[in-house]
Coordinates of C-alpha atoms in Angstrom, one line a residue:
M1 CA 0.0 0.0 0.0
S2 CA 1.1 3.5 -0.8
V3 CA 1.4 6.4 1.6
L4 CA -1.8 7.8 0.0
D5 CA -3.7 4.6 0.7
W6 CA -2.6 4.6 4.3
T7 CA -3.6 8.2 4.7
V8 CA -7.1 7.5 3.2
L9 CA -7.6 4.4 5.3
L10 CA -6.4 5.7 8.7
G11 CA -7.7 9.2 8.2
T12 CA -11.2 7.9 7.3
L13 CA -11.4 5.5 10.2
F14 CA -10.2 7.8 12.9
L15 CA -12.1 10.8 11.7
I16 CA -15.4 8.9 11.9
V17 CA -14.6 7.5 15.3
V18 CA -13.5 10.8 16.8
Y19 CA -16.6 12.6 15.4
G20 CA -18.9 10.0 16.8
L21 CA -17.4 10.2 20.2
W22 CA -17.5 14.0 20.1
K23 CA -21.2 14.1 19.1
S24 CA -22.2 11.5 21.8
R25 CA -20.1 12.9 24.6
G26 CA -21.5 13.2 28.1
S27 CA -23.8 10.2 28.6
K28 CA -24.9 10.9 32.2
N29 CA -27.5 8.1 32.7
I30 CA -28.6 4.7 31.4
S31 CA -31.2 6.2 29.1
Q32 CA -28.7 8.4 27.3
Y33 CA -26.2 5.6 27.1
L34 CA -28.5 2.7 25.9
K35 CA -31.2 4.7 24.0
G36 CA -29.4 7.8 22.9
D37 CA -31.8 9.8 25.1
N38 CA -34.5 9.1 22.4
S39 CA -33.0 11.8 20.2
L40 CA -32.2 9.9 17.0
K41 CA -33.9 10.9 13.7
W42 CA -35.1 8.5 11.0
G43 CA -32.1 9.0 8.6
T44 CA -29.6 8.1 11.3
I45 CA -31.8 5.1 12.4
G46 CA -32.2 3.9 8.8
L47 CA -28.5 4.0 8.0
S48 CA -27.6 2.5 11.5
V49 CA -30.0 -0.4 11.0
M50 CA -28.5 -1.1 7.6
A51 CA -25.0 -0.7 8.9
T52 CA -25.5 -3.2 11.7
Q53 CA -26.7 -5.8 9.3
A54 CA -24.1 -5.0 6.5
S55 CA -20.9 -6.2 8.1
A56 CA -17.5 -6.4 6.4
I57 CA -18.5 -9.9 5.5
T58 CA -21.1 -8.4 3.2
F59 CA -18.6 -6.4 1.2
L60 CA -15.9 -9.1 1.2
S61 CA -17.9 -12.2 0.7
T62 CA -20.9 -11.2 -1.3
P63 CA -19.0 -10.2 -4.4
G64 CA -17.1 -13.5 -4.1
Q65 CA -20.5 -15.3 -3.8
A66 CA -21.6 -13.7 -7.1
Y67 CA -18.3 -14.5 -8.8
E68 CA -18.7 -18.1 -7.9
S69 CA -22.5 -18.7 -8.0
G70 CA -24.1 -15.7 -9.7
M71 CA -26.9 -13.4 -8.5
A72 CA -29.2 -16.1 -6.9
F73 CA -28.1 -15.1 -3.4
V74 CA -30.2 -12.0 -3.6
Q75 CA -33.3 -14.2 -3.2
N76 CA -32.3 -14.5 0.4
Y77 CA -33.6 -11.0 1.0
F78 CA -37.0 -11.2 -0.9
G79 CA -38.9 -11.7 2.3
L80 CA -37.2 -8.8 4.1
P81 CA -39.4 -5.8 2.9
I82 CA -42.6 -7.6 4.1
A83 CA -41.0 -8.5 7.4
I84 CA -39.9 -4.9 8.0
I85 CA -43.4 -3.5 7.3
I86 CA -44.8 -5.9 9.9
V87 CA -42.2 -4.9 12.4
A88 CA -42.9 -1.2 11.8
A89 CA -46.6 -1.7 12.0
I90 CA -46.9 -4.0 15.0
F91 CA -43.6 -4.4 17.0
V92 CA -42.4 -0.8 17.1
P93 CA -45.6 0.8 18.8
I94 CA -45.6 -1.9 21.5
Y95 CA -41.9 -1.4 22.3
Y96 CA -42.5 2.3 22.6
K97 CA -45.6 2.0 24.7
L98 CA -43.8 -0.3 27.1
N99 CA -40.7 2.0 27.1
V100 CA -38.4 -1.0 27.0
Y101 CA -34.6 -0.9 26.7
T102 CA -34.4 -4.4 25.3
A103 CA -36.9 -6.6 23.3
Y104 CA -36.8 -9.3 26.0
E105 CA -38.3 -7.0 28.6
F106 CA -41.5 -7.5 26.7
L107 CA -41.3 -11.2 27.1
E108 CA -41.4 -10.9 30.9
Q109 CA -44.3 -8.5 30.8
R110 CA -46.2 -10.9 28.5
F111 CA -45.1 -14.2 30.1
D112 CA -42.7 -14.4 33.0
L113 CA -39.0 -13.9 34.0
K114 CA -37.7 -17.3 33.0
T115 CA -39.1 -16.8 29.4
R116 CA -37.5 -13.4 29.2
L117 CA -34.1 -14.8 30.4
L118 CA -34.3 -17.7 27.9
G119 CA -35.0 -15.3 25.0
A120 CA -32.1 -13.0 26.1
F121 CA -29.8 -16.0 26.6
L122 CA -30.5 -17.4 23.1
F123 CA -29.7 -13.9 21.7
L124 CA -26.5 -13.6 23.7
I125 CA -25.2 -17.0 22.4
Q126 CA -26.1 -16.3 18.8
R127 CA -25.0 -12.7 18.6
G128 CA -21.9 -13.3 20.8
L129 CA -20.6 -15.8 18.4
A130 CA -21.5 -13.6 15.4
A131 CA -19.7 -10.7 16.9
G132 CA -16.5 -12.7 16.9
I133 CA -17.0 -13.7 13.3
T134 CA -17.6 -10.2 12.2
I135 CA -14.3 -9.1 13.6
Y136 CA -12.4 -12.2 12.6
A137 CA -13.7 -12.5 9.0
P138 CA -12.2 -9.3 7.5
A139 CA -9.1 -9.6 9.7
I140 CA -8.0 -13.0 8.5
I141 CA -8.6 -12.0 4.8
L142 CA -6.9 -8.6 5.1
S143 CA -3.9 -10.1 7.0
T144 CA -3.5 -12.8 4.4
M145 CA -3.9 -10.6 1.3
L146 CA -1.8 -7.7 2.7
H147 CA 0.7 -9.8 4.7
W148 CA -0.3 -8.1 7.9
D149 CA -0.1 -10.0 11.2
L150 CA -3.5 -11.6 11.9
T151 CA -3.3 -10.9 15.7
Y152 CA -2.6 -7.2 15.2
T153 CA -5.3 -6.8 12.5
I154 CA -7.9 -8.3 14.9
L155 CA -6.7 -6.2 17.8
F156 CA -6.7 -3.0 15.7
T157 CA -10.3 -3.5 14.6
G158 CA -11.5 -4.8 17.9
I159 CA -9.9 -2.2 20.2
L160 CA -11.1 0.7 18.0
V161 CA -14.7 -0.7 18.1
V162 CA -14.7 -1.4 21.8
L163 CA -13.3 2.1 22.5
Y164 CA -16.1 4.1 20.9
T165 CA -18.8 1.6 21.7
V166 CA -18.0 1.6 25.4
S167 CA -17.4 5.4 25.6
G168 CA -20.3 6.7 23.6
G169 CA -23.0 4.1 23.8
T170 CA -25.9 3.8 21.4
K171 CA -25.7 7.4 20.1
A172 CA -22.0 7.0 19.2
V173 CA -22.7 3.7 17.5
S174 CA -25.6 5.2 15.4
I175 CA -23.7 8.4 14.5
T176 CA -20.6 6.6 13.4
Q177 CA -22.6 4.0 11.5
K178 CA -24.2 6.8 9.5
Y179 CA -20.9 8.0 8.2
Q180 CA -19.5 4.5 7.9
M181 CA -22.4 3.6 5.5
A182 CA -21.6 6.8 3.5
V183 CA -18.0 5.6 3.1
I184 CA -19.1 2.1 2.2
M185 CA -21.4 3.1 -0.6
L186 CA -19.0 5.7 -2.0
G187 CA -16.3 3.0 -2.1
M188 CA -18.5 0.4 -3.7
F189 CA -19.8 2.7 -6.4
R190 CA -16.2 3.9 -7.1
A191 CA -15.1 0.3 -7.4
F192 CA -18.0 -0.6 -9.7
F193 CA -17.3 2.2 -12.2
I194 CA -13.6 1.4 -12.2
I195 CA -14.3 -2.2 -13.1
I196 CA -16.5 -1.1 -16.0
S197 CA -13.7 1.2 -17.2
Y198 CA -11.3 -1.7 -17.1
L199 CA -13.2 -3.8 -19.6
P200 CA -11.9 -3.9 -23.2
E201 CA -12.8 -1.0 -25.4
N202 CA -15.2 -3.0 -27.6
V203 CA -17.0 -4.5 -24.5
S204 CA -19.8 -2.2 -23.2
F205 CA -21.6 -2.6 -20.0
I206 CA -24.5 -4.2 -21.9
N207 CA -22.0 -6.6 -23.5
A208 CA -20.7 -7.5 -20.1
L209 CA -24.2 -8.3 -18.8
H210 CA -24.8 -10.5 -21.9
V211 CA -21.5 -12.4 -21.3
A212 CA -22.4 -12.9 -17.6
G213 CA -25.9 -14.1 -18.6
K214 CA -24.5 -16.6 -21.1
M215 CA -22.2 -17.9 -18.3
D216 CA -25.2 -18.4 -15.9
K217 CA -24.3 -15.5 -13.5
L218 CA -27.5 -13.5 -13.9
D219 CA -30.1 -16.1 -12.9
V220 CA -31.7 -14.0 -10.2
V221 CA -34.8 -16.0 -9.6
D222 CA -35.0 -19.8 -9.2
F223 CA -38.5 -21.3 -8.9
S224 CA -37.2 -24.8 -8.1
F225 CA -38.9 -26.7 -5.3
D226 CA -35.7 -28.7 -4.5
P227 CA -35.4 -28.4 -0.7
E228 CA -31.6 -28.9 -0.9
K229 CA -31.1 -25.7 -3.0
R230 CA -30.0 -22.9 -0.7
Y231 CA -31.4 -20.1 -2.7
T232 CA -34.8 -20.1 -4.4
I233 CA -37.7 -17.7 -4.5
W234 CA -39.5 -19.9 -2.0
T235 CA -36.6 -20.0 0.5
G236 CA -36.3 -16.3 0.2
L237 CA -40.0 -15.5 0.6
T238 CA -40.5 -18.0 3.5
G239 CA -37.2 -18.7 5.2
G240 CA -35.9 -15.2 4.4
F241 CA -39.1 -13.6 5.7
F242 CA -38.9 -15.5 9.0
L243 CA -35.2 -14.7 9.3
A244 CA -35.8 -11.0 8.7
L245 CA -38.9 -10.8 11.0
S246 CA -36.9 -12.3 13.8
Y247 CA -33.8 -10.2 13.1
F248 CA -35.5 -6.8 12.9
G249 CA -38.2 -7.5 15.4
A250 CA -36.6 -9.6 18.1
D251 CA -32.8 -9.2 17.8
Q252 CA -31.6 -6.6 20.2
S253 CA -28.8 -5.4 17.9
Q254 CA -31.6 -4.1 15.6
V255 CA -34.2 -3.3 18.2
Q256 CA -31.7 -1.0 20.0
R257 CA -31.2 0.9 16.8
Y258 CA -34.8 2.1 16.5
V259 CA -36.1 2.3 20.1
G260 CA -33.7 5.3 20.5
A261 CA -35.7 7.3 18.0
K262 CA -37.5 10.6 18.8
S263 CA -40.9 9.0 18.1
V264 CA -42.7 5.9 16.6
A265 CA -42.9 7.8 13.3
E266 CA -39.1 8.3 13.2
S267 CA -38.5 4.6 14.0
R268 CA -41.0 3.5 11.3
L269 CA -39.4 5.8 8.7
G270 CA -36.0 4.4 9.5
L271 CA -37.2 0.9 9.1
I272 CA -39.1 1.6 5.8
F273 CA -35.9 3.1 4.5
N274 CA -34.4 -0.4 4.9
A275 CA -37.4 -2.1 3.4
L276 CA -36.9 0.1 0.2
F277 CA -33.1 0.0 -0.1
K278 CA -31.8 -3.2 1.4
V279 CA -32.6 -5.5 -1.5
P280 CA -31.3 -3.0 -4.2
M281 CA -28.1 -2.6 -2.1
Q282 CA -27.6 -6.4 -2.0
F283 CA -28.4 -6.6 -5.7
F284 CA -25.8 -4.0 -6.4
I285 CA -23.1 -5.6 -4.3
L286 CA -23.7 -8.9 -6.1
L287 CA -23.6 -7.1 -9.5
V288 CA -20.2 -5.7 -8.5
G289 CA -19.1 -9.4 -8.0
V290 CA -20.5 -10.3 -11.4
M291 CA -18.6 -7.5 -13.1
V292 CA -15.4 -8.7 -11.4
F293 CA -16.2 -12.1 -12.9
V294 CA -16.6 -10.5 -16.4
F295 CA -13.4 -8.6 -15.9
Y296 CA -11.5 -11.8 -15.2
Q297 CA -12.8 -13.3 -18.5
F298 CA -10.5 -10.8 -20.2
E299 CA -7.7 -10.6 -17.6
E300 CA -6.4 -14.0 -16.3
P301 CA -7.3 -14.6 -12.7
P302 CA -5.3 -16.6 -10.2
V303 CA -5.9 -20.3 -10.4
F304 CA -6.5 -20.1 -6.6
F305 CA -7.2 -16.7 -4.9
K306 CA -5.4 -17.3 -1.6
S307 CA -1.9 -16.2 -2.6
V308 CA 0.0 -17.2 0.5
E309 CA -1.1 -20.8 0.2
M310 CA -0.1 -20.8 -3.5
E311 CA 3.3 -19.5 -2.7
Q312 CA 3.9 -22.2 -0.2
L313 CA 2.8 -24.9 -2.7
R314 CA 5.1 -23.5 -5.4
A315 CA 8.0 -23.8 -2.9
S316 CA 7.1 -27.4 -1.9
E317 CA 7.8 -30.8 -3.5
Y318 CA 4.6 -30.2 -5.5
R319 CA 6.2 -27.3 -7.5
A320 CA 6.3 -29.3 -10.8
D321 CA 2.7 -30.5 -10.4
I322 CA 1.4 -27.0 -9.7
Q323 CA 3.4 -25.5 -12.5
A324 CA 1.9 -28.0 -15.0
L325 CA -1.6 -27.2 -13.7
E326 CA -1.0 -23.4 -14.0
D327 CA 0.3 -23.9 -17.5
Q328 CA -2.9 -25.8 -18.4
Y329 CA -5.0 -23.1 -16.7
S330 CA -3.3 -20.3 -18.7
A331 CA -3.7 -22.1 -22.0
N332 CA -7.4 -22.8 -21.3
F333 CA -7.9 -19.2 -20.3
E334 CA -6.4 -17.9 -23.6
E335 CA -8.7 -20.2 -25.6
K336 CA -11.7 -19.2 -23.5
K337 CA -10.9 -15.5 -23.9
T338 CA -10.7 -15.9 -27.7
N339 CA -14.2 -17.5 -27.7
I340 CA -15.6 -14.8 -25.4
V341 CA -14.3 -12.0 -27.7
N342 CA -15.9 -13.9 -30.6
L343 CA -19.1 -14.2 -28.5
V344 CA -19.1 -10.4 -27.9
D345 CA -18.8 -9.8 -31.7
A346 CA -21.6 -12.3 -32.3
L347 CA -23.8 -10.5 -29.7
N348 CA -23.1 -7.1 -31.4
E349 CA -24.0 -8.6 -34.8
N350 CA -27.0 -10.4 -33.3
D351 CA -26.0 -13.6 -35.0
E352 CA -28.0 -16.2 -33.0
Q353 CA -26.2 -19.2 -34.5
Q354 CA -22.7 -17.9 -33.7
I355 CA -23.9 -16.8 -30.2
A356 CA -25.0 -20.4 -29.5
T357 CA -21.8 -21.9 -30.9
Y358 CA -19.5 -19.6 -28.9
T359 CA -21.6 -19.9 -25.7
D360 CA -21.2 -23.7 -25.8
Q361 CA -17.4 -23.4 -26.3
V362 CA -17.1 -20.9 -23.5
K363 CA -19.0 -23.2 -21.2
Q364 CA -16.7 -26.1 -22.1
H365 CA -13.7 -24.0 -21.3
K366 CA -15.3 -22.9 -18.0
A367 CA -15.9 -26.6 -17.1
S368 CA -12.2 -27.3 -17.9
E369 CA -11.2 -24.3 -15.7
Q370 CA -13.2 -25.7 -12.8
K371 CA -11.7 -29.1 -13.2
I372 CA -8.1 -27.6 -13.1
R373 CA -9.1 -25.5 -10.0
Q374 CA -10.3 -28.7 -8.3
E375 CA -7.0 -30.4 -9.0
V376 CA -5.1 -27.5 -7.5
K377 CA -7.3 -27.6 -4.4
G378 CA -6.6 -31.3 -4.2
L379 CA -2.8 -30.6 -4.3
L380 CA -3.2 -28.0 -1.6
K381 CA -5.0 -30.6 0.6
E382 CA -2.3 -33.1 0.0
Y383 CA 0.3 -30.5 1.0
D384 CA -1.6 -29.4 4.1
E385 CA -5.0 -30.9 5.1
S386 CA -5.7 -27.9 7.3
I387 CA -5.8 -25.4 4.3
E388 CA -9.4 -24.2 3.6
T389 CA -9.8 -24.5 -0.1
K390 CA -12.9 -22.3 -0.5
D391 CA -11.4 -19.1 -1.9
S392 CA -14.4 -17.0 -3.0
D393 CA -14.0 -14.7 0.0
Y394 CA -10.7 -13.6 -1.5
V395 CA -11.9 -12.7 -5.0
F396 CA -12.9 -9.1 -4.4
L397 CA -9.9 -8.2 -2.2
T398 CA -7.6 -9.7 -4.8
F399 CA -9.1 -7.4 -7.4
I400 CA -8.8 -4.4 -5.1
T401 CA -5.2 -4.9 -4.2
N402 CA -4.0 -5.9 -7.8
Y403 CA -5.9 -3.5 -10.0
L404 CA -7.3 -0.4 -8.3
P405 CA -5.3 2.9 -8.3
E406 CA -3.6 4.5 -5.3
G407 CA -6.0 6.1 -2.9
V408 CA -8.9 3.9 -4.1
V409 CA -7.2 0.9 -2.5
G410 CA -7.2 2.8 0.8
L411 CA -10.8 3.8 0.3
L412 CA -11.9 0.2 -0.3
L413 CA -10.0 -1.0 2.7
A414 CA -11.6 1.7 4.7
V415 CA -14.9 0.3 3.4
I416 CA -14.1 -3.1 4.7
F417 CA -12.9 -1.8 8.1
S418 CA -15.8 0.6 8.4
A419 CA -18.3 -2.3 7.7
A420 CA -16.5 -4.5 10.3
M421 CA -16.6 -1.7 12.9
S422 CA -20.2 -0.6 12.2
S423 CA -21.6 -4.1 12.5
S424 CA -19.4 -5.1 15.4
S425 CA -20.3 -1.9 17.4
G426 CA -24.0 -2.5 16.9
E427 CA -23.6 -6.1 18.1
L428 CA -21.5 -5.2 21.2
N429 CA -23.8 -2.4 22.1
A430 CA -26.7 -4.8 22.0
L431 CA -24.9 -7.5 23.9
G432 CA -23.9 -5.0 26.6
S433 CA -27.5 -3.7 27.0
T434 CA -29.0 -7.2 27.1
A435 CA -26.5 -8.4 29.7
S436 CA -26.9 -5.3 31.9
I437 CA -30.7 -4.8 31.6
D438 CA -32.0 -8.4 31.3
F439 CA -29.5 -10.1 33.6
Y440 CA -27.5 -7.8 35.8
K441 CA -30.2 -5.2 36.7
R442 CA -33.1 -7.7 36.7
V443 CA -31.5 -10.7 38.5
F444 CA -28.3 -9.8 40.2
K445 CA -28.6 -6.1 41.3
K446 CA -32.2 -5.0 41.4
E447 CA -31.7 -1.9 43.4
A448 CA -28.8 0.6 42.6
S449 CA -28.3 4.1 41.4
D450 CA -28.5 5.2 37.8
K451 CA -24.8 5.9 37.7
H452 CA -24.1 2.3 39.0
Y453 CA -26.1 0.8 36.1
L454 CA -24.4 3.1 33.6
I455 CA -20.9 1.9 34.8
A456 CA -22.2 -1.7 34.8
S457 CA -23.4 -1.3 31.2
K458 CA -20.1 0.1 30.0
L459 CA -18.2 -2.7 31.8
L460 CA -20.4 -5.4 30.3
T461 CA -20.1 -3.9 26.8
A462 CA -16.3 -4.0 27.3
F463 CA -16.6 -7.6 28.5
W464 CA -18.4 -8.7 25.4
G465 CA -16.0 -6.7 23.2
I466 CA -13.0 -8.5 24.8
L467 CA -14.8 -11.8 24.5
A468 CA -15.5 -11.2 20.8
V469 CA -11.9 -10.2 20.1
G470 CA -10.8 -13.3 22.0
F471 CA -13.1 -15.5 20.0
A472 CA -11.8 -13.9 16.8
L473 CA -8.2 -14.6 17.8
F474 CA -8.9 -18.3 18.1
A475 CA -11.6 -18.8 15.5
S476 CA -11.1 -20.8 12.2
L477 CA -12.5 -19.9 8.8
V478 CA -15.4 -22.1 7.6
E479 CA -17.3 -21.9 4.3
N480 CA -18.3 -18.7 2.6
L481 CA -18.5 -16.0 5.4
I482 CA -21.7 -14.4 4.4
E483 CA -23.4 -17.8 4.5
A484 CA -21.7 -18.7 7.8
V485 CA -23.3 -15.7 9.6
N486 CA -26.7 -16.4 8.1
I487 CA -26.5 -20.1 9.0
L488 CA -25.6 -19.2 12.6
G489 CA -28.6 -16.8 12.7
S490 CA -31.0 -19.3 11.2
I491 CA -30.3 -21.9 13.9
F492 CA -31.5 -19.5 16.6
Y493 CA -33.8 -16.9 15.0
G494 CA -36.7 -19.2 14.3
V495 CA -37.1 -20.2 18.0
I496 CA -36.8 -16.6 19.2
L497 CA -39.3 -15.4 16.6
G498 CA -41.8 -18.1 17.7
M499 CA -41.6 -16.8 21.3
F500 CA -42.3 -13.2 20.1
L501 CA -45.1 -14.2 17.7
I502 CA -47.0 -16.0 20.5
A503 CA -46.4 -13.0 22.8
F504 CA -47.9 -10.6 20.2
F505 CA -50.7 -12.7 18.7
I506 CA -51.7 -15.8 20.8
K507 CA -52.9 -14.4 24.0
Y508 CA -54.2 -17.6 25.7
I509 CA -50.8 -19.3 25.8
K510 CA -48.8 -18.6 29.0
G511 CA -45.2 -18.6 30.0
N512 CA -44.6 -22.2 31.0
A513 CA -45.8 -23.5 27.7
V514 CA -43.7 -21.1 25.7
F515 CA -40.6 -21.7 27.9
Y516 CA -40.6 -25.5 27.5
A517 CA -41.6 -25.4 23.9
A518 CA -38.7 -23.0 23.1
I519 CA -36.2 -25.3 24.8
I520 CA -37.4 -28.4 23.0
S521 CA -37.6 -26.5 19.7
Q522 CA -34.1 -25.2 19.9
I523 CA -32.6 -28.7 20.7
T524 CA -34.7 -30.1 17.8
V525 CA -33.4 -27.4 15.3
I526 CA -29.8 -28.0 16.3
F527 CA -30.3 -31.8 15.8
L528 CA -32.0 -31.3 12.4
F529 CA -29.3 -29.0 11.3
K530 CA -26.7 -31.7 12.1
T531 CA -28.7 -34.5 10.3
L532 CA -30.7 -32.9 7.4
S533 CA -29.4 -31.6 4.1
I534 CA -31.7 -28.7 3.3
S535 CA -31.3 -25.0 2.8
Y536 CA -30.4 -23.3 6.1
L537 CA -33.1 -20.7 5.6
W538 CA -35.8 -23.4 6.3
Y539 CA -34.6 -23.7 9.9
N540 CA -36.1 -20.2 10.5
V541 CA -39.5 -21.6 9.5
I542 CA -39.0 -24.9 11.3
G543 CA -37.9 -23.3 14.6
C544 CA -40.8 -20.8 14.6
V545 CA -43.5 -23.3 13.7
L546 CA -42.2 -25.8 16.3
V547 CA -42.4 -23.2 19.1
V548 CA -46.0 -22.2 18.1
V549 CA -47.2 -25.8 17.7
L550 CA -45.5 -27.2 20.8
S551 CA -46.6 -24.2 22.9
H552 CA -50.2 -24.9 22.0
L553 CA -49.8 -28.7 22.7
I554 CA -48.1 -28.1 26.1
H555 CA -50.7 -25.4 27.0
S556 CA -53.5 -27.8 26.1
T557 CA -51.9 -30.6 28.1
L558 CA -51.4 -28.5 31.2
N559 CA -55.0 -27.2 31.1
F560 CA -56.3 -30.8 30.6
N561 CA -54.3 -32.0 33.6
K562 CA -55.7 -29.1 35.7
S563 CA -59.2 -29.9 34.7
K564 CA -59.0 -33.6 35.7

């Protein structure tokens, strides 16, 4: 990285943090610290809600997801706008009426203490693990690509986040997230237009879309009923809906963003902002990944995107084998590139026969490319079984570091760090508030001064921050990161949502029935996840339905036994 890149990166990060701390200075009580003294406007809330969800994983992993599998991942979000409208219409007014700090306070008012603590406990487990992943994920990729020490990268991100989250509370988190989102979108748009400008002169943006379409990267909607397919319109509209409803309505990291608004109307506007723009934003990020894919049809990509592992393999006893595979890969690429150039010419001339011929040839070369890549991954596993051979998370960062001009590299790295910090700060803020309000204040220290609870909230936020950084330091990378976080959420969100839906809509069911149904359902979901091979989005539906059905059965059984 150049001096200009370092200046842009560090200047952007520190300017945002210092400004957020300055604007949120002087939290004197628990209300100011955890709810921003109910002074936040809808624009800040809308961007804060979006920033909490859009972690660095989104901007590192999603383009790689599109590079590898195309646009189908966007279906994951099809149920989100409907879910947000329901949250804005039903959940928000009730939270405001009850004047809650956390969503789980509502569970006690509707059921009992143990049900509240169970809901809060499930949140702490799920979000506590996710907080570690959101710090670890960008750190390991950045450290690998830029040859930074992983420990220092994790500590740099983690300490900076913990500093302003603990110091400024909810208001600092929301204010910094607003500007972090501005940096994120500026950086992504800049990268997108640079990618387009790097395409050959005779390849227009429309040509690029046609090439991507012919190579099956623009299949946005899949109507398949195959339960093993992760992303179809049905998983998005059902599993995605349940996931979003639980996330925005019952996950404290989101609830805390909008209960600090000046009014119900401001909260609703902030949420509707997300309903309108979240799906287009994800679509655009995936499109960036597709354009990187098209760029790499004219510029030879690495045979494997994790450069450190490839350097180790080239220096090992497998050097002759990997050299032979790389030679095959380069030869195949040149033949494929020639056919893609011919395909573009055929598209410009609207020659259907030639289009079909060259499309078939390109797909054959693509299949050969995949075969060579699999052989390379096999060699890597022979060399070291511990190497993770899924490299899609490294695609976008490889493009950034190899092809973007000075200054823009720093800006895009600022995007990644900003996203990591914005998401992590929202999570830590929520973990601290849940631990302090639902457990410490409610169970361990029921009577104390406001100042005591303010200090306790800061200490508990710091504790979760240290825990998340510690988890990040000892974590290991698994699968595609954007999927890993959604899988983790799907295991817990359905059960939590079921508890809240009963609380809101099924008035005759009481606390004991919900409590035991939730425990049984959570154990069942974890067991099914370990044994079934279905899209993880379905576990949101399964967990929610199980809680509702079992609660009804347990309630009926208890009433029947009482009547005997």
